[in-house]
CSV table of C-alpha atoms in Angstrom, one decimal:
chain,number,residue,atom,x,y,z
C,188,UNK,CA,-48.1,121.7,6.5
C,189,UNK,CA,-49.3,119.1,3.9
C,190,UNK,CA,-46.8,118.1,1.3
C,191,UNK,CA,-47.0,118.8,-2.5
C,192,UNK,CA,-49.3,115.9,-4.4
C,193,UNK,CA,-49.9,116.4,-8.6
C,194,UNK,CA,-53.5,116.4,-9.1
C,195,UNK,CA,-55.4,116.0,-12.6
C,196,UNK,CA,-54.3,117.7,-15.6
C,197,UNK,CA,-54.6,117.5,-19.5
C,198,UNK,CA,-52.0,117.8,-21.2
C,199,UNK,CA,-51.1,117.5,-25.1
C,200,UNK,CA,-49.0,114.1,-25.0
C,201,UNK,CA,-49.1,113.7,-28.5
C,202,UNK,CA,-48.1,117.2,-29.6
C,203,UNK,CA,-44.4,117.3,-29.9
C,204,UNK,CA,-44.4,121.0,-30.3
C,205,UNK,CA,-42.2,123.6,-28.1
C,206,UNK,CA,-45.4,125.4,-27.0
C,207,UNK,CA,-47.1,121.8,-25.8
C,208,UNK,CA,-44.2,121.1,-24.1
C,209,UNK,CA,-43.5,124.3,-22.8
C,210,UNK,CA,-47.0,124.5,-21.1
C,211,UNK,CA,-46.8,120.8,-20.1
C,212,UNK,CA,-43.4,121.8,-18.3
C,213,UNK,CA,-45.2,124.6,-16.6
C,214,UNK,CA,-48.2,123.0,-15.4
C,215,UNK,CA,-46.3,119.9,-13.7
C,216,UNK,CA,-44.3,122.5,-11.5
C,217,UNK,CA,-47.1,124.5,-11.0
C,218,UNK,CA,-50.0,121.8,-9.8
C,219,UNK,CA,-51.1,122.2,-6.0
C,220,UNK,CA,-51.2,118.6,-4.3
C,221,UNK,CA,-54.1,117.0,-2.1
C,222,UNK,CA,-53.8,114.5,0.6
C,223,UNK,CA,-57.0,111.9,0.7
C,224,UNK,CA,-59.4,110.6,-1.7
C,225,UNK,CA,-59.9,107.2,-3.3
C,226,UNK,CA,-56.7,104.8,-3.5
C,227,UNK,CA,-57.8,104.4,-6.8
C,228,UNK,CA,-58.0,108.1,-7.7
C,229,UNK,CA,-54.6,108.4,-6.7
C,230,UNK,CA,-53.4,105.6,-9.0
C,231,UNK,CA,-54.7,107.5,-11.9
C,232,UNK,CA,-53.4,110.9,-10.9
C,233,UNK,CA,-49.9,109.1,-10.8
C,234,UNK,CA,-50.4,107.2,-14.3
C,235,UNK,CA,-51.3,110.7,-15.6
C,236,UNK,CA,-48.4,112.3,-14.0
C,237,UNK,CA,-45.8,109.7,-15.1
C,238,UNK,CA,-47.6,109.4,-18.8
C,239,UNK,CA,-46.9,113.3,-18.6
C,240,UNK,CA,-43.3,113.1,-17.9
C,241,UNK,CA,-43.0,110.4,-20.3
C,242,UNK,CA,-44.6,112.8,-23.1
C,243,UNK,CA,-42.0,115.3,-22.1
C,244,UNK,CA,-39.1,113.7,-22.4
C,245,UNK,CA,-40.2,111.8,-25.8
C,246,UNK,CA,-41.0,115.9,-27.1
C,247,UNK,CA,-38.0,117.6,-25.3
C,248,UNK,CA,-35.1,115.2,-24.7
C,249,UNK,CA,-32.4,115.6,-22.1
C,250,UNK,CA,-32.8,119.0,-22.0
C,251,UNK,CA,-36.7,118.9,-21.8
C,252,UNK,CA,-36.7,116.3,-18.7
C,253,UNK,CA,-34.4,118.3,-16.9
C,254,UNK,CA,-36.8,121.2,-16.9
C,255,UNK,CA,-40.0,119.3,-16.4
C,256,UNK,CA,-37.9,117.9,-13.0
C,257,UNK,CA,-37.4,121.7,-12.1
C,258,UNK,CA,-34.0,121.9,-12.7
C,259,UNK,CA,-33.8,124.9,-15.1
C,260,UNK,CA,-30.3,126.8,-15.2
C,261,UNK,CA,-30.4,130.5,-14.3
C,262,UNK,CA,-29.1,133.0,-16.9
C,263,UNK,CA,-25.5,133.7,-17.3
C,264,UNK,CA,-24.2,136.5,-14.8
C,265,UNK,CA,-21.9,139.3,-16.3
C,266,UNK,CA,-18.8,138.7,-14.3
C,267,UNK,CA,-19.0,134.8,-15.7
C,268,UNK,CA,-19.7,132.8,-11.7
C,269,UNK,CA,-22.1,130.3,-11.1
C,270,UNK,CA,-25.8,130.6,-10.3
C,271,UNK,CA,-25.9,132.7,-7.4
C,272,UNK,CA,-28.3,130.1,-5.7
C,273,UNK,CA,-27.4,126.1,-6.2
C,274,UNK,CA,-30.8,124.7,-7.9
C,275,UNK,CA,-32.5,122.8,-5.1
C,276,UNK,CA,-35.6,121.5,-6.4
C,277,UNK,CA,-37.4,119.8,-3.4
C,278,UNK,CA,-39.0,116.5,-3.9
C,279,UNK,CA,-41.7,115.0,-1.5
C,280,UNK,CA,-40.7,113.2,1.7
C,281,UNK,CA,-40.1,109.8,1.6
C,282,UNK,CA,-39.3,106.1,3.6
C,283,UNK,CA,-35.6,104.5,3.1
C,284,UNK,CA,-35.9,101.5,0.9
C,285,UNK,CA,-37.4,98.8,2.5
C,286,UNK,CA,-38.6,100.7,5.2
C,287,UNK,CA,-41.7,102.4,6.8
C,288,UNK,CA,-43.5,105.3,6.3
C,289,UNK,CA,-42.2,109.0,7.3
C,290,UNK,CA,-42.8,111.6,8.8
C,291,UNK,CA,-42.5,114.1,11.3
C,292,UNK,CA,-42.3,112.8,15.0
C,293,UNK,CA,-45.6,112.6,16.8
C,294,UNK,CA,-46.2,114.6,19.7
C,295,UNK,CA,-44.6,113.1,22.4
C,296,UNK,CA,-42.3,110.7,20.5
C,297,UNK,CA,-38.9,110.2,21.0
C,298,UNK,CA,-36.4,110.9,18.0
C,299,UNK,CA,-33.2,108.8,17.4
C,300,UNK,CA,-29.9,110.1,19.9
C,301,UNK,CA,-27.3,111.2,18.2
C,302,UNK,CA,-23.9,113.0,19.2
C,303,UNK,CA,-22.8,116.5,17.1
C,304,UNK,CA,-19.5,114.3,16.1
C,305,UNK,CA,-21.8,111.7,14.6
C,306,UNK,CA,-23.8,114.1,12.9
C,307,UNK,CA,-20.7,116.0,11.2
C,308,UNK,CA,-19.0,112.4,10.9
C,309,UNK,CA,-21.8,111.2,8.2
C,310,UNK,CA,-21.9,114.9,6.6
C,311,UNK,CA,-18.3,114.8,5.7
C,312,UNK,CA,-19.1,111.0,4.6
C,313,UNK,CA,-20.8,112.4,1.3
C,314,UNK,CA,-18.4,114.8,1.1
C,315,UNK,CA,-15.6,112.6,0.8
C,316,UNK,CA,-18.1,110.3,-1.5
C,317,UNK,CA,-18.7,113.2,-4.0
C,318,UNK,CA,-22.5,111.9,-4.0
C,319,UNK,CA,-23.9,113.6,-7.1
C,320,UNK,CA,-27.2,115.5,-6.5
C,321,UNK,CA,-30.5,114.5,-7.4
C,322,UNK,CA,-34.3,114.3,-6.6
C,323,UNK,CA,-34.8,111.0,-7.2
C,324,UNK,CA,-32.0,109.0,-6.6
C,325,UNK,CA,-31.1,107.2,-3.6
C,326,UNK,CA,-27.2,107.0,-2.0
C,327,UNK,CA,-26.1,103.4,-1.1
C,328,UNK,CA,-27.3,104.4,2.8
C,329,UNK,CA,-30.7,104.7,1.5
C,330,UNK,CA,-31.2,108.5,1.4
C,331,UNK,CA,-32.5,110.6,-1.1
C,332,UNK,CA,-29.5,112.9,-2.8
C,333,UNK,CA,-31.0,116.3,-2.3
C,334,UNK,CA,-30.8,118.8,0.2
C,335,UNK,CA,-33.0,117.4,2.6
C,336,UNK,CA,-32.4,114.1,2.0
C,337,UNK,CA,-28.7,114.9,3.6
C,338,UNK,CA,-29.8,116.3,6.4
C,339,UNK,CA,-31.9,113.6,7.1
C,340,UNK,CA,-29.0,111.3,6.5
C,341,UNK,CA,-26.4,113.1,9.0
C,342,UNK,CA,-29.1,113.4,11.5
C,343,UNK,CA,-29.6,109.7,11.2
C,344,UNK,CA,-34.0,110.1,11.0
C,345,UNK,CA,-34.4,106.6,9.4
C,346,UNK,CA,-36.5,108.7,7.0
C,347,UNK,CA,-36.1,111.1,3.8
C,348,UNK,CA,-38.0,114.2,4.9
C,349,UNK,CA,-38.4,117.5,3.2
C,350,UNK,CA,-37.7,121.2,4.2
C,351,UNK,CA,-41.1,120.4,4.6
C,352,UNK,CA,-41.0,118.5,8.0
C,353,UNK,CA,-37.8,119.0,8.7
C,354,UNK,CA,-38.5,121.7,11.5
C,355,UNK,CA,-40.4,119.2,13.2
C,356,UNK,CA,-37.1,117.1,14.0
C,357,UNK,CA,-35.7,120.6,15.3
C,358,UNK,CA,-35.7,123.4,18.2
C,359,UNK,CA,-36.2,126.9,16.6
C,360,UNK,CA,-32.6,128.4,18.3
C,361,UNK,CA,-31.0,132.2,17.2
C,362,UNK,CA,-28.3,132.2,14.9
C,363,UNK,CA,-26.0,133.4,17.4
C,364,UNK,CA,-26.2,130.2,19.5
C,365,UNK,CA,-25.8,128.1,16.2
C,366,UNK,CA,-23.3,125.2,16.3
C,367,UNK,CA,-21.7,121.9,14.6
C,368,UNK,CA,-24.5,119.9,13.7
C,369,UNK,CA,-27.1,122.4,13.3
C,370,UNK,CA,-29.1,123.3,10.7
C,371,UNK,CA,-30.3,126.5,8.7
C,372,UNK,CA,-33.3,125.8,6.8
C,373,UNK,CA,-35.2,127.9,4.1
C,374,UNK,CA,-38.8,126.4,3.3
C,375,UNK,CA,-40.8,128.4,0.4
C,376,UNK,CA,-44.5,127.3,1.0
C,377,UNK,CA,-45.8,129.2,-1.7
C,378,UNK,CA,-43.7,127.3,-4.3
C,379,UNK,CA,-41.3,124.4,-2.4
C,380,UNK,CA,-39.2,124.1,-5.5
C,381,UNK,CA,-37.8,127.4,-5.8
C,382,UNK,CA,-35.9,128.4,-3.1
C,383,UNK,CA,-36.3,126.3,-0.4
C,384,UNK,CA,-32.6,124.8,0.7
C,385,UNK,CA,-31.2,123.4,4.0
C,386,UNK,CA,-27.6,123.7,5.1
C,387,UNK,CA,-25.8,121.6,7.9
C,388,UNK,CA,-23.7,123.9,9.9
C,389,UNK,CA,-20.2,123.1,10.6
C,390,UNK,CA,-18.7,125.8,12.6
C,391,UNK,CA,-17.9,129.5,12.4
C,392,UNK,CA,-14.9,130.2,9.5
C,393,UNK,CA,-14.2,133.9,10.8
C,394,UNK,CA,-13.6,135.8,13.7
C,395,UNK,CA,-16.9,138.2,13.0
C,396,UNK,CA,-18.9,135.3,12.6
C,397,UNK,CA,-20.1,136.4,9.0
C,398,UNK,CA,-18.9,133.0,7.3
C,399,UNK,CA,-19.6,129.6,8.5
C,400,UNK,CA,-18.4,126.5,7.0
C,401,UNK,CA,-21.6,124.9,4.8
C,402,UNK,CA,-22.2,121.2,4.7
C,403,UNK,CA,-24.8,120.8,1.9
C,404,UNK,CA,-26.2,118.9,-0.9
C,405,UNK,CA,-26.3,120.9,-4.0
C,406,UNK,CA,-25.4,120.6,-8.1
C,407,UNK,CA,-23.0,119.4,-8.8
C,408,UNK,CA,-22.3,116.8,-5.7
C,409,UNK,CA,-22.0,117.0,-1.8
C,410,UNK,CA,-19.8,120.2,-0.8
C,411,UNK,CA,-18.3,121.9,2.2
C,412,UNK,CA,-17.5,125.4,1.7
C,413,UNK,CA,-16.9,129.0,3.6
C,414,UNK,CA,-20.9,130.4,3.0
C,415,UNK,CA,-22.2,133.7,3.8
C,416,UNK,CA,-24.7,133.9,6.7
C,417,UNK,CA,-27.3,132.4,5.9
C,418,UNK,CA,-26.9,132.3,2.6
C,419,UNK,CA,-25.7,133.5,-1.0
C,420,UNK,CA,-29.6,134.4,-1.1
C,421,UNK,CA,-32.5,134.7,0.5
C,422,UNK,CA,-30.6,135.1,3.6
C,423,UNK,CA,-32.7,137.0,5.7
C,424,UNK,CA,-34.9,133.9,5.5
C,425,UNK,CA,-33.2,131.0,6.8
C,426,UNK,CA,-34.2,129.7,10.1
C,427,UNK,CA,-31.6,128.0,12.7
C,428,UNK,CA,-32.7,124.7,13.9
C,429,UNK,CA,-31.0,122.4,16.5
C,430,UNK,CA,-32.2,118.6,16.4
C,431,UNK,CA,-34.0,117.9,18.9
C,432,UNK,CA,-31.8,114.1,19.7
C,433,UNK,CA,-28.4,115.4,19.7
C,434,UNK,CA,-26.6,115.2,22.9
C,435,UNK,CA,-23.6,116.9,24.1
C,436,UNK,CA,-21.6,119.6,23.1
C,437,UNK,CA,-19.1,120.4,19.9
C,438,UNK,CA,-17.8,117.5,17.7
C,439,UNK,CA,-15.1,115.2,19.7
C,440,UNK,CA,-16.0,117.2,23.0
C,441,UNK,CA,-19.3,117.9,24.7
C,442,UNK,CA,-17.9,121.5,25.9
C,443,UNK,CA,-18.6,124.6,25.3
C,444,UNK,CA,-16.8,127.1,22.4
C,445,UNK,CA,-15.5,129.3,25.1
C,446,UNK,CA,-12.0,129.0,25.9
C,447,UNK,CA,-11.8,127.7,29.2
C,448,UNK,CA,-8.0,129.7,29.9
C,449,UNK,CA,-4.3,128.4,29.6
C,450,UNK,CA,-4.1,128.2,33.2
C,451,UNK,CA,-6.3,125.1,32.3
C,452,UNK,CA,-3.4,123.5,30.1
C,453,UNK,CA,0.2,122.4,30.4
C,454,UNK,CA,2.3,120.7,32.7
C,455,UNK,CA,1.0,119.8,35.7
C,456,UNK,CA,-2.9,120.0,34.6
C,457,UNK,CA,-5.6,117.8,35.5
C,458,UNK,CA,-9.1,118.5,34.2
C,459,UNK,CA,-11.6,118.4,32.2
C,460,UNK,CA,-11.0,120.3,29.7
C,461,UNK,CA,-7.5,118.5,28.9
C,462,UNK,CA,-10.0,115.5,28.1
C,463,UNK,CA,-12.2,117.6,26.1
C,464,UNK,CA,-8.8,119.1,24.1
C,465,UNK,CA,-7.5,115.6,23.5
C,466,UNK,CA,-10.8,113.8,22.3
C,467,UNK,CA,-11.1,117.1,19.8
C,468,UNK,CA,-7.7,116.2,18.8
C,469,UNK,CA,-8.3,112.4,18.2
C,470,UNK,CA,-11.6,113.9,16.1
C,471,UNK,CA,-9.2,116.4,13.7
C,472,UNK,CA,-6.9,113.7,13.1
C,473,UNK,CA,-4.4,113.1,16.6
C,474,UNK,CA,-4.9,109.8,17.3
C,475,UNK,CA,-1.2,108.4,16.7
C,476,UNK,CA,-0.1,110.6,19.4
C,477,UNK,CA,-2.5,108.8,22.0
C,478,UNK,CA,-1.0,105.4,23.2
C,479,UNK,CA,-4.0,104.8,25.5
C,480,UNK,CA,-6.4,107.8,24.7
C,481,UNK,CA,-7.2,111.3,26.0
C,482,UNK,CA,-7.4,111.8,29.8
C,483,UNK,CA,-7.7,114.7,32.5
C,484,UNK,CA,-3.6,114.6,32.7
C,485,UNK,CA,-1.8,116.8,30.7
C,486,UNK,CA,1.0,115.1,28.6
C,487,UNK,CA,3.2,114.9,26.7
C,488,UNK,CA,0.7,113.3,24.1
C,489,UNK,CA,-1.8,116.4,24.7
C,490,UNK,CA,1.3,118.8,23.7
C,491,UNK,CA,2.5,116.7,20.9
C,492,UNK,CA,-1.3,116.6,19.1
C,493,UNK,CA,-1.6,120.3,19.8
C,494,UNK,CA,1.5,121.7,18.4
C,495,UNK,CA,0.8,119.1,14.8
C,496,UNK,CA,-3.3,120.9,14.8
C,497,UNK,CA,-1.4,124.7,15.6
C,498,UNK,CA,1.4,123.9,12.4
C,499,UNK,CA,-1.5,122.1,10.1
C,500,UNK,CA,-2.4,125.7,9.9
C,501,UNK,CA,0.6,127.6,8.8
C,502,UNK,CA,1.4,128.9,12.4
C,503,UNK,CA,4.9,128.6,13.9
C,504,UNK,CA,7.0,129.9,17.1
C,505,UNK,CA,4.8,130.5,19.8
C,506,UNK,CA,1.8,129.9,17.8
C,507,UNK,CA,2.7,126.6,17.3
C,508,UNK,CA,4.0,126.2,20.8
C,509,UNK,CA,2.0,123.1,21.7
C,510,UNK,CA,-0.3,124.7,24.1
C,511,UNK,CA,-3.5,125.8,23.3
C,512,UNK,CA,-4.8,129.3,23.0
C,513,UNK,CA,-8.4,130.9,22.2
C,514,UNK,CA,-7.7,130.7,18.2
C,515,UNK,CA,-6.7,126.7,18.7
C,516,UNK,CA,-9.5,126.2,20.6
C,517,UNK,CA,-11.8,127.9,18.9
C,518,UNK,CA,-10.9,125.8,15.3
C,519,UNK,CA,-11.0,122.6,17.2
C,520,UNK,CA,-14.6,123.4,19.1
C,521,UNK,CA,-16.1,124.5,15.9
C,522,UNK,CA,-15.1,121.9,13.3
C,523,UNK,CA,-12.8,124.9,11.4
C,524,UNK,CA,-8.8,125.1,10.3
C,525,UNK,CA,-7.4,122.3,9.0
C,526,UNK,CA,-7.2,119.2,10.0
C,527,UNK,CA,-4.0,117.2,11.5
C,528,UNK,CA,-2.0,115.4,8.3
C,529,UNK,CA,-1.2,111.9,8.4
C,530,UNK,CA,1.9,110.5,9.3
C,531,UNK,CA,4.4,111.3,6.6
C,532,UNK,CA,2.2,113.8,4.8
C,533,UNK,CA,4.6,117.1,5.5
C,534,UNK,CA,3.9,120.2,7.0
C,535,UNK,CA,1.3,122.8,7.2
C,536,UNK,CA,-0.3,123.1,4.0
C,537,UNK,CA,0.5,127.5,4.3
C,538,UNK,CA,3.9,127.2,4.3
C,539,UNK,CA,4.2,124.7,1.7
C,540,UNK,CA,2.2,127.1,-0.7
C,541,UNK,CA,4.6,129.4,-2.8
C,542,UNK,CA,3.1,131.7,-5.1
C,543,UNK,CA,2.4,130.3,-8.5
C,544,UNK,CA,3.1,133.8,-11.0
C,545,UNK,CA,1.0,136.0,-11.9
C,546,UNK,CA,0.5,134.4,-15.6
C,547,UNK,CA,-2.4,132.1,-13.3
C,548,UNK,CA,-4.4,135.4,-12.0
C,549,UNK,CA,-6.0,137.4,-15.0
C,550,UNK,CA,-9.3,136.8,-17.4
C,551,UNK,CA,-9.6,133.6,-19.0
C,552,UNK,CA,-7.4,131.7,-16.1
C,553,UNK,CA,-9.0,128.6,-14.1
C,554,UNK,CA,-6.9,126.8,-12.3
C,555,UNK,CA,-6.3,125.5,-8.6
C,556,UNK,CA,-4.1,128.7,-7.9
C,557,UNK,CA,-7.5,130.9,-8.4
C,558,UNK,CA,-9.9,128.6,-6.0
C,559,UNK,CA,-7.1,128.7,-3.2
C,560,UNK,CA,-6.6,132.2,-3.5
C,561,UNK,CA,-10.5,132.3,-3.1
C,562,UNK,CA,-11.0,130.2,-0.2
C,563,UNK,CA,-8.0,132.0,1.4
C,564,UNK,CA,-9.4,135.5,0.9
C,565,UNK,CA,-12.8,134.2,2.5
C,566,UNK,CA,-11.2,132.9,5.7
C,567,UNK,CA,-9.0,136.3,5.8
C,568,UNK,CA,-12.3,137.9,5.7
C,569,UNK,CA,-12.2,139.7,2.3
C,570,UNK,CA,-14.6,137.7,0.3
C,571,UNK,CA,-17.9,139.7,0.4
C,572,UNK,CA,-17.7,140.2,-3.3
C,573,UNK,CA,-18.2,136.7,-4.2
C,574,UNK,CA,-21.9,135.8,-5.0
C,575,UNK,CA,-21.5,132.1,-5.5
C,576,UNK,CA,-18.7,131.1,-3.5
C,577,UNK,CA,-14.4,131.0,-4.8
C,578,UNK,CA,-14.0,128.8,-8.0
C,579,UNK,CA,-11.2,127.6,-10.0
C,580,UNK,CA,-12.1,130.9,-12.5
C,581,UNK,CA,-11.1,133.6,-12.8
C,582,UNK,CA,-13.5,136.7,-12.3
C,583,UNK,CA,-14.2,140.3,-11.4
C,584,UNK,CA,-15.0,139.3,-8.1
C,585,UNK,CA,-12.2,137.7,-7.3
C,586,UNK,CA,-10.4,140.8,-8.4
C,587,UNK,CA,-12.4,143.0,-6.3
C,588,UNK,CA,-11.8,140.9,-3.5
C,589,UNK,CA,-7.6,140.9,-4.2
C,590,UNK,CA,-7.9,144.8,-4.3
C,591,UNK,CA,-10.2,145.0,-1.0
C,592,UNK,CA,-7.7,143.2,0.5
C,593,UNK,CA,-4.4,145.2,-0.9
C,594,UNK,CA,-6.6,148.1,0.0
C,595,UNK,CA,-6.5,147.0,3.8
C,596,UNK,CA,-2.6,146.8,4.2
C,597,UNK,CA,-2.6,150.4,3.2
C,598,UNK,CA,-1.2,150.2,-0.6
C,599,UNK,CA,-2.8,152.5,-3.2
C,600,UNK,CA,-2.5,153.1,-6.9
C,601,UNK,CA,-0.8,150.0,-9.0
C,602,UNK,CA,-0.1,148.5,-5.8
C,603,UNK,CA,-3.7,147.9,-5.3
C,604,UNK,CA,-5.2,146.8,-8.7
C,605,UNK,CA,-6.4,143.8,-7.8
C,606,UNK,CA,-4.0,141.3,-9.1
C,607,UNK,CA,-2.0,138.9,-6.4
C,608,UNK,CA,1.7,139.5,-6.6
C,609,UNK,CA,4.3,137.9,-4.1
C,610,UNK,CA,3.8,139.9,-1.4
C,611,UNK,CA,0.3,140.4,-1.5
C,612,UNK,CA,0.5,135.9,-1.5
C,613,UNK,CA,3.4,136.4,1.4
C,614,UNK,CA,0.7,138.0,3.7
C,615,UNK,CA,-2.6,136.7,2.6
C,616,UNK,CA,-1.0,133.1,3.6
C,617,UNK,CA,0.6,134.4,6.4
């Protein structure tokens, strides 16, 4: 598949008019692109191109230049979300600064080795920069800060492709054999600037596998959020891809997301899979409970690590027991749940979360009350009314959701409206 070139075009530069510019914005997202031809040729078709750009800016302003770059907002939606569908606009592949050429791997040709951890490692390194997106702009690592331009970062390519090439660093696998490190990728050939968006995928965030925790680069910056499979749209569409240089297994381990038993765990143990527990561990935050590191003996470290991961997410008694169980190991193999605090940080974020009042739930509210009362209803499973994804506002999907999820204990009536009271908080953090 070639990628998108500007060829010739005429457009009114010096008519500052909104139909000139209109059509000038129109025909610069519109141009098919060639490959070939005179080196000189192609200087001109770039002077015209950036002359045109130029012109549209000096005629439209901010507002103008965002457009001409693709990145027109959607309209409003009635119930007051975001876009349904982050504004991706794909830009052509291209080298990291001071580097070579790129492109997809030649036959034959061995891709850079990298480890799942390593590959989740540098996605959650944008995350925790906030790298604000763009088409054109390059992060301080060298990659461009769109979508595909962060998936070639975390995969470590050396080069900025596009959703494009992209497949070409990847296996085709099914969705059901998706994990950490992974990708889902939506390429729209007929028009690579609307639609097209690539996701990395960080593990499964419920039990029916209809969420999965989203490592992407969309407006506004870098995010990592509970995302409908495959997507908030065009779902049907996205394609799983596994790189084809990653070696081992889940982040921290190289096992399997199968529970291996309990027989496998506790005093007296010595395996593998106590190795594989501990290094997950280390990965989600244990490594002050490891003197000397993880090993096939079960200790007193392995138990101390294990009980901090089981209370980092609310649970207590024989939830929290030490040991791990298929729910532990589950989080810990797929990159979900919370991570381990820090030393001195406090307990598990759950129980520390009393409910706010109900003055912060109703029309008009956004706050950090609504967003966690989002995020929590997604994880609980009870989120398939949002269309964007939880938010600090307050909206009718959000409402829906509360009620779906009053609904489910078995209340009815005014006990069911929709609107979080205490014990409707009590057991959705439960």
């Amino acid at each position: 598949m070639t990628v998108p070139v500007f060829e010739e075009y005429e457009p009114a530069i010096d008519c500052g008019c909104a139909g000139c510019a209109v059509r000038r914005r129109s025909a610069a997202r519109a141009l098919p692109v060639r490959r070939g031809g005179h080196p000189a040729a192609h200087g001109a078709r770039r002077a015209l191109v950036l002359a045109t750009a130029a012109g549209v800016v000096l005629s439209c302003g901010a507002a103008g230049g965002a457009a001409a770059a693709g990145h027109v907002p959607g309209p409003p939606r009635a119930d007051g979300g975001a876009d349904p569908e982050p504004a991706t606009p794909q830009g052509e592949k291209g080298p990291l600064r001071g580097t070579g050429a790129s492109g997809p791997p030649s036959a034959g040709s061995a891709v850079p080795k990298t480890t799942r951890a390593e590959i989740i490692d540098r996605a959650k390194r944008w995350v925790g920069a906030k790298v604000p997106y763009s088409m054109e702009k390059y992060w301080s690592d060298g990659y461009r800060q769109d979508c595909s331009g962060y998936v070639s970062m975390a995969w470590n390519l050396g080069s900025n492709e596009w959703t494009g090439s992209l497949a070409a660093y990847g296996t085709r696998i099914a969705r059901a054999d998706l994990q950490p490190g992974d990708i889902l990728l939506f390429h729209n050939p007929a028009d690579p600037s609307k639609g097209s968006h690539v996701t990395i995928f960080g593990g499964w965030s419920d039990s029916t596998r209809t969420h999965y925790v989203a490592y992407e680069q969309a407006r506004p910056q870098t995010r990592k959020q509970s995302t409908p499979l495959a997507y908030w749209s065009n779902s049907d569409r996205y394609v799983a891809y596994r790189y084809k240089g990653v070696t081992g297994g889940s982040p921290g381990s190289g096992s399997s997301t199968s529970f291996p038993g309990a027989k496998q765990f506790g005093p007296g143990a010595d395996n593998k899979y106590v190795t594989a527990l501990g290094r997950m561990l280390v990965q989600r935050g244990g490594k002050r409970f490891y003197a000397v590191g993880p090993g096939p003996e079960w200790s007193a470290a392995d138990r101390r690590a294990t009980q901090a991961f089981q209370r980092a997410q609310g649970w207590q008694g024989k939830e929290a027991d030490g040991i791990p169980g298929p729910d532990t190991w589950r989080l810990l193999a797929t990159g979900g749940g919370r991570n381990i605090p820090a030393a001195g940080a406090g307990g598990s974020p759950n129980t520390a979360v009393a409910f706010p009042g109900r003055g912060y739930f109703k029309p008009g509210q956004s706050n950090s009350h609504v967003d966690r009362l989002g995020e929590q209803l997604v994880k609980k499973g009870y989120g398939k009314h949002y269309v964007s994804g939880p938010d600090p506002r307050w909206t009718e999907a959000d409402r829906r959701n509360v009620e779906a999820f009053q609904r489910a204990q078995g209340w009815r009536g005014g006990a069911a409206d929709g609107y979080p009271g205490p014990e409707t908080w009590r057991r959705l953090f439960a």
